[in-house]
Short mmCIF file of C-alpha atoms and ligand atoms in Angstrom, two decimals:
data_model
loop_
_atom_site.label_atom_id
_atom_site.label_comp_id
_atom_site.label_asym_id
_atom_site.label_seq_id
_atom_site.Cartn_x
_atom_site.Cartn_y
_atom_site.Cartn_z
CA MET A 16 5.54 3.06 -26.70
CA THR A 17 6.70 4.74 -23.51
CA ILE A 18 5.08 3.65 -20.26
CA GLY A 19 4.55 6.26 -17.55
CA TRP A 20 5.17 5.60 -13.87
CA MET A 21 4.56 7.74 -10.79
CA GLY A 22 5.96 6.96 -7.35
CA LEU A 23 9.35 5.47 -6.54
CA GLY A 24 8.81 4.69 -2.87
CA LEU A 25 9.29 1.35 -1.15
CA MET A 26 6.89 -0.40 -3.53
CA GLY A 27 7.06 1.69 -6.70
CA SER A 28 10.87 1.53 -6.92
CA ARG A 29 10.56 -2.27 -7.12
CA MET A 30 7.42 -2.56 -9.23
CA VAL A 31 8.74 -0.23 -11.92
CA LYS A 32 11.58 -2.69 -12.55
CA ARG A 33 9.05 -5.43 -13.32
CA VAL A 34 7.32 -3.17 -15.83
CA ALA A 35 10.67 -2.24 -17.38
CA SER A 36 11.52 -5.93 -17.74
CA LEU A 37 8.98 -6.10 -20.58
CA GLY A 38 11.44 -4.01 -22.60
CA GLU A 39 9.63 -0.77 -23.32
CA ASP A 40 10.95 2.63 -22.31
CA VAL A 41 9.62 3.80 -18.95
CA ILE A 42 9.54 7.36 -17.71
CA ALA A 43 9.23 7.39 -13.93
CA TYR A 44 8.28 10.44 -11.88
CA ASN A 45 9.14 10.91 -8.23
CA ARG A 46 8.49 14.08 -6.23
CA SER A 47 11.88 14.09 -4.53
CA SER A 48 15.11 13.05 -6.17
CA LYS A 49 15.79 9.35 -5.84
CA GLU A 50 18.76 7.06 -6.43
CA ILE A 51 17.31 3.65 -7.21
CA PRO A 52 19.90 0.87 -7.15
CA ASP A 53 20.07 -1.34 -10.25
CA LEU A 54 17.55 0.68 -12.19
CA PRO A 55 17.27 -0.80 -15.71
CA LYS A 56 18.63 1.35 -18.55
CA ASN A 57 15.20 1.73 -20.12
CA VAL A 58 13.88 3.63 -17.07
CA ARG A 59 14.40 7.38 -17.00
CA VAL A 60 13.62 9.19 -13.73
CA THR A 61 12.09 12.66 -13.66
CA GLN A 62 10.86 15.07 -11.00
CA ARG A 63 8.41 16.62 -13.50
CA ALA A 64 5.09 14.80 -13.26
CA PRO A 65 3.76 15.67 -16.75
CA GLU A 66 6.74 13.87 -18.30
CA ALA A 67 5.33 10.63 -16.92
CA THR A 68 2.06 11.09 -18.82
CA ARG A 69 2.94 12.96 -22.04
CA GLY A 70 2.90 10.51 -24.96
CA CYS A 71 2.22 7.58 -22.62
CA ARG A 72 -0.69 5.32 -23.50
CA LEU A 73 -0.53 3.92 -19.97
CA THR A 74 0.60 5.56 -16.73
CA PHE A 75 0.84 3.55 -13.50
CA LEU A 76 0.64 5.24 -10.09
CA MET A 77 2.09 3.88 -6.83
CA LEU A 78 1.82 6.88 -4.53
CA ALA A 79 1.26 7.32 -0.80
CA ASP A 80 -2.43 8.27 -0.75
CA ALA A 81 -5.22 10.09 -2.54
CA ALA A 82 -3.69 13.51 -1.79
CA ALA A 83 -0.46 12.39 -3.46
CA VAL A 84 -2.39 11.14 -6.49
CA GLU A 85 -4.24 14.45 -6.79
CA ALA A 86 -1.01 16.41 -6.45
CA ALA A 87 1.01 14.33 -8.91
CA LEU A 88 -1.62 13.53 -11.50
CA ILE A 89 -4.09 16.39 -11.43
CA ASP A 90 -2.69 19.50 -9.73
CA SER A 91 0.59 19.16 -11.64
CA GLY A 92 -1.29 19.26 -14.94
CA ALA A 93 -0.03 15.78 -15.83
CA ILE A 94 -3.52 14.53 -16.63
CA GLY A 95 -3.89 17.27 -19.24
CA SER A 96 -0.81 15.94 -21.07
CA MET A 97 -2.42 12.56 -21.76
CA GLU A 98 -3.97 11.70 -25.10
CA PRO A 99 -7.68 10.83 -24.94
CA GLY A 100 -8.03 7.06 -24.88
CA SER A 101 -4.95 6.53 -22.72
CA VAL A 102 -5.32 4.87 -19.33
CA VAL A 103 -4.28 5.68 -15.76
CA VAL A 104 -3.77 2.64 -13.53
CA ASN A 105 -3.84 3.65 -9.86
CA MET A 106 -2.15 0.99 -7.73
CA SER A 107 -1.89 3.22 -4.62
CA THR A 108 -4.15 2.36 -1.67
CA VAL A 109 -6.82 5.06 -1.52
CA GLY A 110 -10.32 5.18 -0.02
CA VAL A 111 -13.38 3.84 -1.80
CA GLU A 112 -14.87 7.27 -2.35
CA ASP A 113 -11.45 8.70 -3.22
CA SER A 114 -11.13 6.14 -5.99
CA VAL A 115 -14.57 6.86 -7.44
CA ARG A 116 -13.87 10.61 -7.32
CA LEU A 117 -10.44 10.19 -8.93
CA ALA A 118 -11.98 8.02 -11.66
CA ASP A 119 -14.56 10.75 -12.41
CA ARG A 120 -11.87 13.43 -12.60
CA VAL A 121 -9.64 11.35 -14.86
CA GLN A 122 -12.48 10.20 -17.10
CA ALA A 123 -13.59 13.83 -17.54
CA HIS A 124 -10.39 14.23 -19.61
CA GLY A 125 -11.35 11.28 -21.86
CA ILE A 126 -8.78 9.09 -20.07
CA GLY A 127 -9.54 5.60 -18.76
CA TYR A 128 -9.13 4.84 -15.04
CA VAL A 129 -8.31 1.47 -13.57
CA GLU A 130 -7.87 0.93 -9.85
CA ALA A 131 -5.47 -1.84 -8.96
CA PRO A 132 -4.37 -1.72 -5.31
CA VAL A 133 -2.14 -4.62 -4.38
CA LEU A 134 -1.68 -7.18 -1.63
CA GLY A 135 1.90 -8.08 -0.74
CA THR A 136 4.90 -6.09 0.31
CA THR A 137 8.42 -5.29 -0.92
CA ARG A 138 9.67 -8.86 -1.57
CA PRO A 139 6.59 -9.89 -3.60
CA ALA A 140 6.89 -6.54 -5.41
CA GLU A 141 10.45 -7.47 -6.43
CA GLU A 142 9.45 -10.95 -7.48
CA GLY A 143 6.26 -10.07 -9.37
CA LYS A 144 4.22 -11.96 -6.80
CA LEU A 145 1.77 -9.30 -5.72
CA VAL A 146 -1.99 -9.83 -5.79
CA ALA A 147 -3.82 -7.12 -7.76
CA LEU A 148 -7.40 -6.09 -6.91
CA VAL A 149 -8.46 -4.65 -10.23
CA ALA A 150 -11.59 -2.71 -11.13
CA GLY A 151 -12.69 -0.49 -13.98
CA LYS A 152 -13.81 -0.83 -17.59
CA GLU A 153 -12.86 -4.17 -19.15
CA ALA A 154 -11.13 -2.59 -22.16
CA ASP A 155 -8.99 -0.37 -19.94
CA ILE A 156 -8.03 -3.34 -17.75
CA ASP A 157 -7.15 -5.39 -20.84
CA ALA A 158 -4.81 -2.62 -22.02
CA ALA A 159 -2.96 -2.75 -18.69
CA LEU A 160 -3.03 -6.52 -18.27
CA PRO A 161 0.46 -7.49 -19.56
CA TYR A 162 2.00 -4.98 -17.17
CA LEU A 163 -0.21 -6.00 -14.26
CA ARG A 164 0.75 -9.62 -14.92
CA THR A 165 4.45 -8.85 -14.60
CA MET A 166 3.82 -7.31 -11.17
CA ALA A 167 1.11 -9.63 -9.83
CA HIS A 168 0.77 -13.39 -9.96
CA VAL A 169 -2.91 -13.22 -9.01
CA ILE A 170 -5.30 -10.74 -10.54
CA HIS A 171 -8.82 -10.39 -9.15
CA ARG A 172 -11.19 -8.58 -11.55
CA LEU A 173 -13.76 -7.04 -9.23
CA GLY A 174 -16.12 -4.95 -11.37
CA ASN A 175 -16.68 -1.24 -10.85
CA VAL A 176 -14.13 1.26 -9.54
CA GLY A 177 -14.34 1.33 -5.75
CA ASN A 178 -14.57 -2.44 -5.43
CA GLY A 179 -10.79 -2.90 -5.58
CA ALA A 180 -10.34 -0.29 -2.85
CA ALA A 181 -13.04 -1.95 -0.70
CA MET A 182 -11.36 -5.36 -0.90
CA LYS A 183 -7.93 -3.87 -0.23
CA LEU A 184 -9.22 -2.09 2.89
CA MET A 185 -10.94 -5.27 4.09
CA VAL A 186 -7.61 -7.11 3.93
CA ASN A 187 -5.67 -4.32 5.60
CA TYR A 188 -8.25 -4.11 8.38
CA LEU A 189 -7.34 -7.70 9.27
CA LEU A 190 -3.66 -6.90 8.88
CA ALA A 191 -3.99 -4.04 11.38
CA MET A 192 -5.95 -6.18 13.82
CA SER A 193 -3.39 -9.01 13.46
CA MET A 194 -0.42 -6.78 14.24
CA LEU A 195 -2.12 -4.96 17.13
CA SER A 196 -3.34 -8.26 18.58
CA LEU A 197 0.12 -9.76 18.37
CA GLY A 198 1.50 -6.67 20.12
CA GLU A 199 -0.95 -7.17 23.00
CA ALA A 200 -0.23 -10.91 23.16
CA LEU A 201 3.51 -10.27 23.35
CA ALA A 202 3.06 -7.54 26.00
CA PHE A 203 1.09 -10.09 28.03
CA ALA A 204 3.75 -12.76 27.51
CA ASP A 205 6.45 -10.29 28.56
CA ARG A 206 4.69 -9.57 31.87
CA ALA A 207 4.26 -13.31 32.36
CA GLY A 208 8.05 -13.60 32.13
CA PHE A 209 8.51 -14.93 28.59
CA ASP A 210 10.94 -13.53 26.06
CA VAL A 211 9.71 -12.81 22.57
CA ARG A 212 11.37 -15.87 21.00
CA THR A 213 9.69 -18.27 23.40
CA ALA A 214 6.31 -16.61 22.94
CA MET A 215 6.67 -16.71 19.14
CA ALA A 216 7.75 -20.36 19.26
CA VAL A 217 4.58 -21.25 21.17
CA LEU A 218 2.35 -19.18 18.90
CA GLU A 219 3.88 -20.78 15.81
CA THR A 220 2.56 -24.18 16.91
CA SER A 221 -0.97 -22.87 17.51
CA SER A 222 -3.90 -22.64 15.11
CA VAL A 223 -3.86 -18.81 15.31
CA TRP A 224 -0.57 -18.32 13.44
CA PRO A 225 -1.11 -16.48 10.15
CA ALA A 226 1.40 -16.06 7.30
CA VAL A 227 2.01 -12.43 8.27
CA TYR A 228 3.42 -13.47 11.66
CA ALA A 229 5.79 -15.88 9.96
CA GLY A 230 6.86 -13.15 7.53
CA LYS A 231 7.44 -10.59 10.27
CA ARG A 232 9.04 -12.99 12.74
CA PRO A 233 12.68 -12.10 11.94
CA MET A 234 11.94 -8.42 12.54
CA ILE A 235 9.97 -9.10 15.71
CA GLU A 236 12.68 -11.31 17.18
CA SER A 237 15.58 -9.06 16.18
CA GLY A 238 13.91 -5.75 17.01
CA GLU A 239 15.06 -4.29 13.65
CA PHE A 240 12.12 -2.70 11.88
CA ASN A 241 13.45 -1.44 8.54
CA PRO A 242 10.26 -0.57 6.71
CA GLN A 243 8.58 -2.83 4.22
CA PHE A 244 5.11 -1.55 5.06
CA PRO A 245 5.36 1.50 7.32
CA VAL A 246 3.06 2.10 10.30
CA LYS A 247 1.90 5.42 8.77
CA HIS A 248 0.36 3.62 5.77
CA LEU A 249 -1.36 1.03 7.95
CA ALA A 250 -2.80 3.93 10.00
CA LYS A 251 -4.07 5.50 6.76
CA ASP A 252 -5.67 2.25 5.65
CA ILE A 253 -7.54 1.62 8.89
CA ARG A 254 -8.78 5.22 8.79
CA LEU A 255 -10.05 4.65 5.25
CA PHE A 256 -11.64 1.38 6.39
CA THR A 257 -13.54 3.12 9.20
CA GLU A 258 -14.67 5.91 6.86
CA ALA A 259 -16.10 3.41 4.39
CA SER A 260 -17.61 1.40 7.26
CA GLU A 261 -19.36 4.49 8.58
CA HIS A 262 -20.63 5.32 5.11
CA TRP A 263 -22.10 1.83 4.65
CA ARG A 264 -23.13 1.51 8.34
CA ALA A 265 -21.13 -1.72 8.57
CA GLN A 266 -20.88 -3.03 12.12
CA THR A 267 -17.13 -2.78 12.77
CA PRO A 268 -16.84 -1.46 16.34
CA MET A 269 -13.33 -2.80 16.97
CA ALA A 270 -11.97 -0.89 13.98
CA GLY A 271 -12.50 2.46 15.72
CA LEU A 272 -10.15 1.56 18.55
CA ALA A 273 -7.60 0.20 16.07
CA ARG A 274 -7.82 3.46 14.09
CA ASP A 275 -7.24 5.57 17.21
CA LEU A 276 -4.30 3.43 18.34
CA LEU A 277 -2.71 3.46 14.90
CA ARG A 278 -3.22 7.20 14.56
CA ARG A 279 -1.31 7.63 17.81
CA ALA A 280 1.42 5.24 16.69
CA ALA A 281 1.75 7.07 13.37
CA ASP A 282 2.05 10.42 15.18
CA GLY A 283 5.13 9.18 17.03
CA PRO A 284 8.53 7.67 16.28
CA LEU A 285 7.01 4.47 14.88
CA ALA A 286 5.55 6.25 11.81
CA ASP A 287 8.22 5.27 9.32
CA LEU A 288 9.13 1.92 10.85
CA ASP A 289 7.71 -1.33 9.58
CA MET A 290 4.29 -2.18 11.01
CA ALA A 291 5.95 -5.10 12.84
CA ALA A 292 7.24 -2.44 15.28
CA LEU A 293 3.69 -2.36 16.65
CA THR A 294 4.51 -5.64 18.37
CA THR A 295 6.86 -3.78 20.73
CA TRP A 296 4.61 -0.79 21.28
CA PHE A 297 2.37 -2.08 24.06
CA ARG A 298 5.23 -3.92 25.72
CA ASP A 299 7.67 -1.04 25.78
CA GLY A 300 5.73 2.00 26.82
CA GLU A 301 2.77 3.97 27.90
CA THR A 302 2.10 5.10 24.35
CA GLY A 303 0.28 1.96 23.41
CA ARG A 304 -2.48 2.37 25.94
CA ALA A 305 -5.98 2.64 24.57
CA PRO A 306 -7.38 6.21 24.59
CA ASP A 307 -9.61 5.66 27.63
CA ALA A 308 -7.23 3.43 29.54
P1 LIG B 12 6.25 5.11 0.30
O1 LIG B 12 7.52 4.37 0.33
O2 LIG B 12 5.88 6.00 1.44
O3 LIG B 12 6.21 5.97 -1.07
C1 LIG B 12 5.21 6.92 -1.27
C2 LIG B 12 5.40 7.57 -2.62
O4 LIG B 12 4.40 8.62 -2.76
C3 LIG B 12 6.76 8.24 -2.81
O5 LIG B 12 7.12 8.15 -4.17
C4 LIG B 12 6.45 9.70 -2.42
O6 LIG B 12 7.34 10.62 -2.97
C5 LIG B 12 5.10 9.84 -3.05
N1 LIG B 12 4.34 10.98 -2.54
C6 LIG B 12 3.88 11.17 -1.28
N2 LIG B 12 3.22 12.33 -1.20
C7 LIG B 12 3.30 12.90 -2.42
C8 LIG B 12 2.79 14.12 -2.97
N3 LIG B 12 2.09 14.99 -2.24
N4 LIG B 12 3.06 14.39 -4.27
C9 LIG B 12 3.77 13.51 -5.03
N5 LIG B 12 4.27 12.33 -4.57
C10 LIG B 12 4.02 12.04 -3.28
O7 LIG B 12 4.99 4.13 0.12
P2 LIG B 12 4.94 2.62 -0.43
O8 LIG B 12 5.19 1.70 0.71
O9 LIG B 12 5.72 2.54 -1.69
O10 LIG B 12 3.37 2.53 -0.73
C11 LIG B 12 2.76 3.17 -1.83
C12 LIG B 12 1.27 2.87 -1.76
O11 LIG B 12 1.06 1.46 -1.80
C13 LIG B 12 0.59 3.35 -0.48
O12 LIG B 12 -0.73 3.73 -0.81
C14 LIG B 12 0.59 2.10 0.40
O13 LIG B 12 -0.46 2.14 1.35
C15 LIG B 12 0.38 1.03 -0.63
N6 LIG B 12 0.94 -0.30 -0.31
C16 LIG B 12 2.15 -0.43 0.33
C17 LIG B 12 2.64 -1.70 0.58
C18 LIG B 12 3.96 -1.93 1.30
O14 LIG B 12 4.19 -3.05 1.75
N7 LIG B 12 4.83 -0.93 1.43
C19 LIG B 12 1.92 -2.82 0.18
C20 LIG B 12 0.72 -2.66 -0.49
C21 LIG B 12 0.23 -1.38 -0.72
P3 LIG B 12 8.67 11.06 -2.13
O15 LIG B 12 9.66 9.95 -2.37
O16 LIG B 12 9.07 12.35 -2.75
O17 LIG B 12 8.24 11.19 -0.69
#
């Protein structure tokens, strides 16, 4: 059986290797041409989306956003190339309503739809240590399970489509708040006369030191922000969080400010840098000021 794959970005280019390690042939679509180092021999890369669905019982998607999923899977005609009974597994981070809508459109073709957004970044993607937030019909999830297990060491089965997206956005809300808060804390420390290493050394010994600060510490201290998780995707996720919040009337007033700040960051030179670059943003310039400041 050939497995289909769509999206060879920062995450997809790593995750596809885990899937290929199970030994089956993989046909991997990417919109632009890509040279992926150390790509296993059983992975063939194509720029034609329908090749990553035709004859594939399973196609995994790791694309930027819902618009990318629509373009690659639906507008390209790729969905029409799938045999009824096959399954699409969307691992991209999309909105709650996006996911439900995509599921409806896919299922209208007699194709199963599983949502499986992931927690974890490029290193866990390489090592098969992501956390998958999986939702959809049980039989469809079971069909994808061996492949999900090679990418993720924890799999949460969360019920109906939309639930995986909701949990993913909840986590990334906290991620956004953590990085923005650290940026403000470090801007404050800078004005108080402390360099970033001293400030980080103090924070590390406090009770408010999460794993993400430890993970991003080398970038923050060196000032090199080669992207693992780019600012533009964090900005997307907080926007999706606020949209779902508004829909459910959840009381999340701080998220609106975070969304506006991240939108501004993603409109500027930080867009493609790792989100850890946000820790320099308030310190280094005017750009980080809140909209009404
Ligand atoms: P990325 O490096 O920006 O890759 C995005 C992928 O989407 C690329 O393959 C890109 O193709 C493709 N794409 C974008 N627009 C498209 C369109 N209109 N039509 C077809 N393909 C399109 O992103 P990533 O970091 O791998 O993340 C992928 C998804 O996982 C995102 O939803 C992100 O929020 C989520 N995520 C990321 C991380 C992380 O740490 N990076 C962690 C968890 C979840 P091109 O190469 O041609 O641009």
